Amino acid sequence: MIFLYRVINNLKKLFIFKQLSQVIATSMIFLCQDLKHVSRIA
């Protein structure tokens, strides 16, 4: 039973980590687009 709990806990951590990395990746893409836009104006 404890083993099952640990597995579920690890899966939750993995899921959260995947979500976080996706969010970071999208933010980086948006940031790059913004920088290109700004450099075009300048």
Coordinates of C-alpha atoms in Angstrom, one line a residue:
M1 CA 0.0 0.0 0.0
I2 CA 2.8 2.4 0.9
F3 CA 4.5 1.4 -2.4
L4 CA 1.4 2.3 -4.4
Y5 CA 1.3 5.7 -2.6
R6 CA 4.9 6.4 -3.5
V7 CA 4.3 5.5 -7.2
I8 CA 1.3 7.8 -7.3
N9 CA 3.2 10.6 -5.7
N10 CA 6.1 10.2 -8.2
L11 CA 3.6 10.3 -11.1
K12 CA 2.1 13.5 -9.7
K13 CA 5.6 15.1 -9.5
L14 CA 6.4 14.0 -13.0
F15 CA 3.1 15.4 -14.3
I16 CA 3.7 18.7 -12.6
F17 CA 7.3 18.8 -13.9
K18 CA 6.0 18.2 -17.4
Q19 CA 3.4 20.9 -17.1
L20 CA 6.1 23.3 -15.8
S21 CA 8.5 22.6 -18.6
Q22 CA 5.7 23.1 -21.1
V23 CA 4.9 26.5 -19.6
I24 CA 8.5 27.5 -19.6
A25 CA 9.0 26.4 -23.2
T26 CA 5.9 28.5 -24.3
S27 CA 7.1 31.5 -22.4
M28 CA 10.5 31.3 -24.0
I29 CA 8.9 31.1 -27.5
F30 CA 6.7 34.1 -26.7
L31 CA 9.7 36.0 -25.3
C32 CA 11.7 35.3 -28.5
Q33 CA 8.9 36.5 -30.6
D34 CA 8.6 39.7 -28.5
L35 CA 12.3 40.3 -28.8
K36 CA 12.2 39.9 -32.6
H37 CA 9.2 42.3 -32.7
V38 CA 11.1 44.9 -30.5
S39 CA 14.3 44.6 -32.6
R40 CA 12.2 45.2 -35.8
I41 CA 10.8 48.4 -34.3
A42 CA 14.2 49.7 -33.1

